[in-house]
């Protein structure tokens, strides 16, 4: 019974992580040859702000500056996790766009693991925990169709 439970949990985590990455995978797979997919799957202003944090990881450790303002702003620790991952992944030769995608996988798996542990701590029984975890995984805005195009 433990094996079945563990297998179901693993399948839920894999499917939830894949669903989270699906827009990026489609973008990379459908980009015509000779073009570059930048990985923008949500609000471009937010995406490029996060991406700039990964890029700053090549020079910084945990601080970042806002590159999208002309005002002189002191370095801050906002986005420290992105800068640190950018630093580590840059050392492995991974560019910022790919580092962002890797971070999505890392943070998705961390969030899902935390959610599962929380469900276990609260419910303490395997099948109610599994049910709550499943509901947690599907409780979000699913992809929709707008004006005949998927969004």
mmCIF file of C-alpha atoms in Angstrom:
data_model
loop_
_atom_site.group_PDB
_atom_site.id
_atom_site.type_symbol
_atom_site.label_atom_id
_atom_site.label_comp_id
_atom_site.label_asym_id
_atom_site.label_seq_id
_atom_site.Cartn_x
_atom_site.Cartn_y
_atom_site.Cartn_z
ATOM 1 C CA UNK A 1 0.000 0.000 0.000
ATOM 2 C CA UNK A 2 2.907 2.350 0.756
ATOM 3 C CA UNK A 3 4.315 1.766 -2.723
ATOM 4 C CA UNK A 4 0.993 2.647 -4.370
ATOM 5 C CA UNK A 5 0.667 5.773 -2.219
ATOM 6 C CA UNK A 6 4.233 6.847 -3.023
ATOM 7 C CA UNK A 7 3.711 6.202 -6.720
ATOM 8 C CA UNK A 8 0.514 8.281 -6.749
ATOM 9 C CA UNK A 9 2.288 11.143 -4.948
ATOM 10 C CA UNK A 10 5.189 10.973 -7.439
ATOM 11 C CA UNK A 11 2.797 11.021 -10.416
ATOM 12 C CA UNK A 12 0.902 14.002 -8.994
ATOM 13 C CA UNK A 13 4.162 15.925 -8.421
ATOM 14 C CA UNK A 14 5.504 15.113 -11.889
ATOM 15 C CA UNK A 15 2.245 16.084 -13.602
ATOM 16 C CA UNK A 16 1.920 19.303 -11.581
ATOM 17 C CA UNK A 17 5.524 20.271 -12.363
ATOM 18 C CA UNK A 18 5.041 19.445 -16.044
ATOM 19 C CA UNK A 19 1.824 21.476 -16.141
ATOM 20 C CA UNK A 20 3.717 24.412 -14.659
ATOM 21 C CA UNK A 21 6.443 24.107 -17.302
ATOM 22 C CA UNK A 22 4.107 23.335 -20.206
ATOM 23 C CA UNK A 23 3.845 26.921 -21.586
ATOM 24 C CA UNK A 24 7.637 27.188 -21.733
ATOM 25 C CA UNK A 25 8.040 23.778 -23.342
ATOM 26 C CA UNK A 26 5.455 24.644 -26.010
ATOM 27 C CA UNK A 27 7.186 27.993 -26.610
ATOM 28 C CA UNK A 28 10.602 26.410 -27.085
ATOM 29 C CA UNK A 29 9.245 23.566 -29.263
ATOM 30 C CA UNK A 30 7.159 25.785 -31.557
ATOM 31 C CA UNK A 31 9.673 28.580 -32.118
ATOM 32 C CA UNK A 32 10.485 28.665 -35.823
ATOM 33 C CA UNK A 33 14.056 28.007 -36.862
ATOM 34 C CA UNK A 34 16.084 31.192 -36.995
ATOM 35 C CA UNK A 35 14.018 32.799 -34.222
ATOM 36 C CA UNK A 36 14.646 32.954 -30.478
ATOM 37 C CA UNK A 37 12.043 32.172 -27.827
ATOM 38 C CA UNK A 38 12.817 34.418 -24.866
ATOM 39 C CA UNK A 39 10.829 32.298 -22.436
ATOM 40 C CA UNK A 40 8.238 34.981 -21.758
ATOM 41 C CA UNK A 41 5.168 33.121 -20.544
ATOM 42 C CA UNK A 42 3.732 35.738 -18.195
ATOM 43 C CA UNK A 43 3.804 39.522 -17.833
ATOM 44 C CA UNK A 44 6.947 40.647 -19.709
ATOM 45 C CA UNK A 45 7.834 43.347 -17.180
ATOM 46 C CA UNK A 46 7.933 40.806 -14.354
ATOM 47 C CA UNK A 47 9.697 38.175 -16.440
ATOM 48 C CA UNK A 48 12.526 40.458 -17.561
ATOM 49 C CA UNK A 49 12.896 41.814 -14.018
ATOM 50 C CA UNK A 50 13.365 38.241 -12.738
ATOM 51 C CA UNK A 51 15.607 37.402 -15.679
ATOM 52 C CA UNK A 52 17.800 40.417 -14.881
ATOM 53 C CA UNK A 53 18.284 38.960 -11.383
ATOM 54 C CA UNK A 54 19.536 35.681 -12.878
ATOM 55 C CA UNK A 55 21.829 37.627 -15.213
ATOM 56 C CA UNK A 56 23.220 39.619 -12.275
ATOM 57 C CA UNK A 57 24.178 36.312 -10.689
ATOM 58 C CA UNK A 58 27.195 36.255 -12.986
ATOM 59 C CA UNK A 59 28.625 39.213 -11.040
ATOM 60 C CA UNK A 60 26.815 39.246 -7.693
ATOM 61 C CA UNK A 61 26.110 36.701 -4.962
ATOM 62 C CA UNK A 62 22.836 37.630 -3.265
ATOM 63 C CA UNK A 63 22.201 41.318 -3.915
ATOM 64 C CA UNK A 64 20.583 42.833 -6.956
ATOM 65 C CA UNK A 65 19.860 46.229 -8.441
ATOM 66 C CA UNK A 66 16.820 47.221 -10.445
ATOM 67 C CA UNK A 67 18.092 47.572 -14.009
ATOM 68 C CA UNK A 68 14.788 49.026 -15.224
ATOM 69 C CA UNK A 69 15.060 52.468 -13.668
ATOM 70 C CA UNK A 70 17.300 55.414 -14.349
ATOM 71 C CA UNK A 71 17.343 56.364 -10.687
ATOM 72 C CA UNK A 72 20.404 55.515 -8.629
ATOM 73 C CA UNK A 73 19.201 52.729 -6.325
ATOM 74 C CA UNK A 74 21.337 50.876 -3.821
ATOM 75 C CA UNK A 75 21.721 47.137 -4.109
ATOM 76 C CA UNK A 76 19.083 45.149 -2.240
ATOM 77 C CA UNK A 77 18.444 41.563 -1.252
ATOM 78 C CA UNK A 78 15.115 41.475 -3.091
ATOM 79 C CA UNK A 79 15.356 38.508 -5.444
ATOM 80 C CA UNK A 80 18.354 37.050 -3.607
ATOM 81 C CA UNK A 81 17.287 33.496 -4.456
ATOM 82 C CA UNK A 82 17.223 34.316 -8.167
ATOM 83 C CA UNK A 83 20.651 35.944 -7.998
ATOM 84 C CA UNK A 84 22.107 33.033 -6.035
ATOM 85 C CA UNK A 85 20.666 30.478 -8.468
ATOM 86 C CA UNK A 86 21.907 32.654 -11.325
ATOM 87 C CA UNK A 87 25.371 32.579 -9.746
ATOM 88 C CA UNK A 88 25.374 28.789 -9.276
ATOM 89 C CA UNK A 89 23.924 28.002 -12.686
ATOM 90 C CA UNK A 90 26.206 30.528 -14.419
ATOM 91 C CA UNK A 91 29.152 28.642 -12.896
ATOM 92 C CA UNK A 92 27.759 25.528 -14.606
ATOM 93 C CA UNK A 93 27.574 27.383 -17.929
ATOM 94 C CA UNK A 94 23.784 27.792 -17.914
ATOM 95 C CA UNK A 95 22.560 31.057 -19.414
ATOM 96 C CA UNK A 96 19.947 33.264 -17.631
ATOM 97 C CA UNK A 97 16.907 32.165 -19.709
ATOM 98 C CA UNK A 98 17.652 28.495 -19.050
ATOM 99 C CA UNK A 99 18.517 29.294 -15.414
ATOM 100 C CA UNK A 100 15.084 30.852 -15.001
ATOM 101 C CA UNK A 101 13.454 27.692 -16.394
ATOM 102 C CA UNK A 102 15.573 25.492 -14.089
ATOM 103 C CA UNK A 103 14.515 27.664 -11.143
ATOM 104 C CA UNK A 104 10.875 27.123 -12.058
ATOM 105 C CA UNK A 105 11.470 23.376 -11.750
ATOM 106 C CA UNK A 106 13.393 23.742 -8.466
ATOM 107 C CA UNK A 107 10.849 26.057 -6.842
ATOM 108 C CA UNK A 108 7.879 24.031 -8.123
ATOM 109 C CA UNK A 109 9.296 20.852 -6.620
ATOM 110 C CA UNK A 110 10.099 22.672 -3.360
ATOM 111 C CA UNK A 111 6.598 24.161 -3.130
ATOM 112 C CA UNK A 112 4.927 20.839 -3.889
ATOM 113 C CA UNK A 113 7.088 19.009 -1.361
ATOM 114 C CA UNK A 114 6.286 21.640 1.270
ATOM 115 C CA UNK A 115 2.578 21.377 0.484
ATOM 116 C CA UNK A 116 2.698 17.597 0.813
ATOM 117 C CA UNK A 117 4.524 17.805 4.155
ATOM 118 C CA UNK A 118 2.008 20.365 5.401
ATOM 119 C CA UNK A 119 -0.908 18.145 4.359
ATOM 120 C CA UNK A 120 0.748 15.206 6.149
ATOM 121 C CA UNK A 121 1.333 17.247 9.305
ATOM 122 C CA UNK A 122 -2.266 18.443 9.437
ATOM 123 C CA UNK A 123 -4.192 15.369 8.296
ATOM 124 C CA UNK A 124 -1.829 12.598 9.485
ATOM 125 C CA UNK A 125 -3.589 9.880 7.452
ATOM 126 C CA UNK A 126 -2.406 8.822 3.993
ATOM 127 C CA UNK A 127 -5.563 9.064 1.887
ATOM 128 C CA UNK A 128 -6.920 12.355 3.284
ATOM 129 C CA UNK A 129 -3.380 13.746 2.860
ATOM 130 C CA UNK A 130 -3.300 12.558 -0.742
ATOM 131 C CA UNK A 131 -6.729 14.055 -1.443
ATOM 132 C CA UNK A 132 -5.769 17.418 0.060
ATOM 133 C CA UNK A 133 -2.466 17.424 -1.817
ATOM 134 C CA UNK A 134 -4.218 16.627 -5.106
ATOM 135 C CA UNK A 135 -6.714 19.450 -4.545
ATOM 136 C CA UNK A 136 -3.826 21.793 -3.735
ATOM 137 C CA UNK A 137 -2.163 20.877 -7.035
ATOM 138 C CA UNK A 138 -5.245 21.533 -9.164
ATOM 139 C CA UNK A 139 -6.464 24.656 -7.367
ATOM 140 C CA UNK A 140 -5.143 27.351 -9.695
ATOM 141 C CA UNK A 141 -5.947 29.101 -12.943
ATOM 142 C CA UNK A 142 -5.874 26.476 -15.673
ATOM 143 C CA UNK A 143 -4.923 27.473 -19.209
ATOM 144 C CA UNK A 144 -7.887 29.023 -20.981
ATOM 145 C CA UNK A 145 -8.902 29.901 -24.516
ATOM 146 C CA UNK A 146 -9.394 33.564 -25.355
ATOM 147 C CA UNK A 147 -10.486 34.756 -28.773
ATOM 148 C CA UNK A 148 -9.815 31.316 -30.209
ATOM 149 C CA UNK A 149 -6.215 31.163 -28.984
ATOM 150 C CA UNK A 150 -4.891 29.381 -25.929
ATOM 151 C CA UNK A 151 -3.651 31.605 -23.144
#
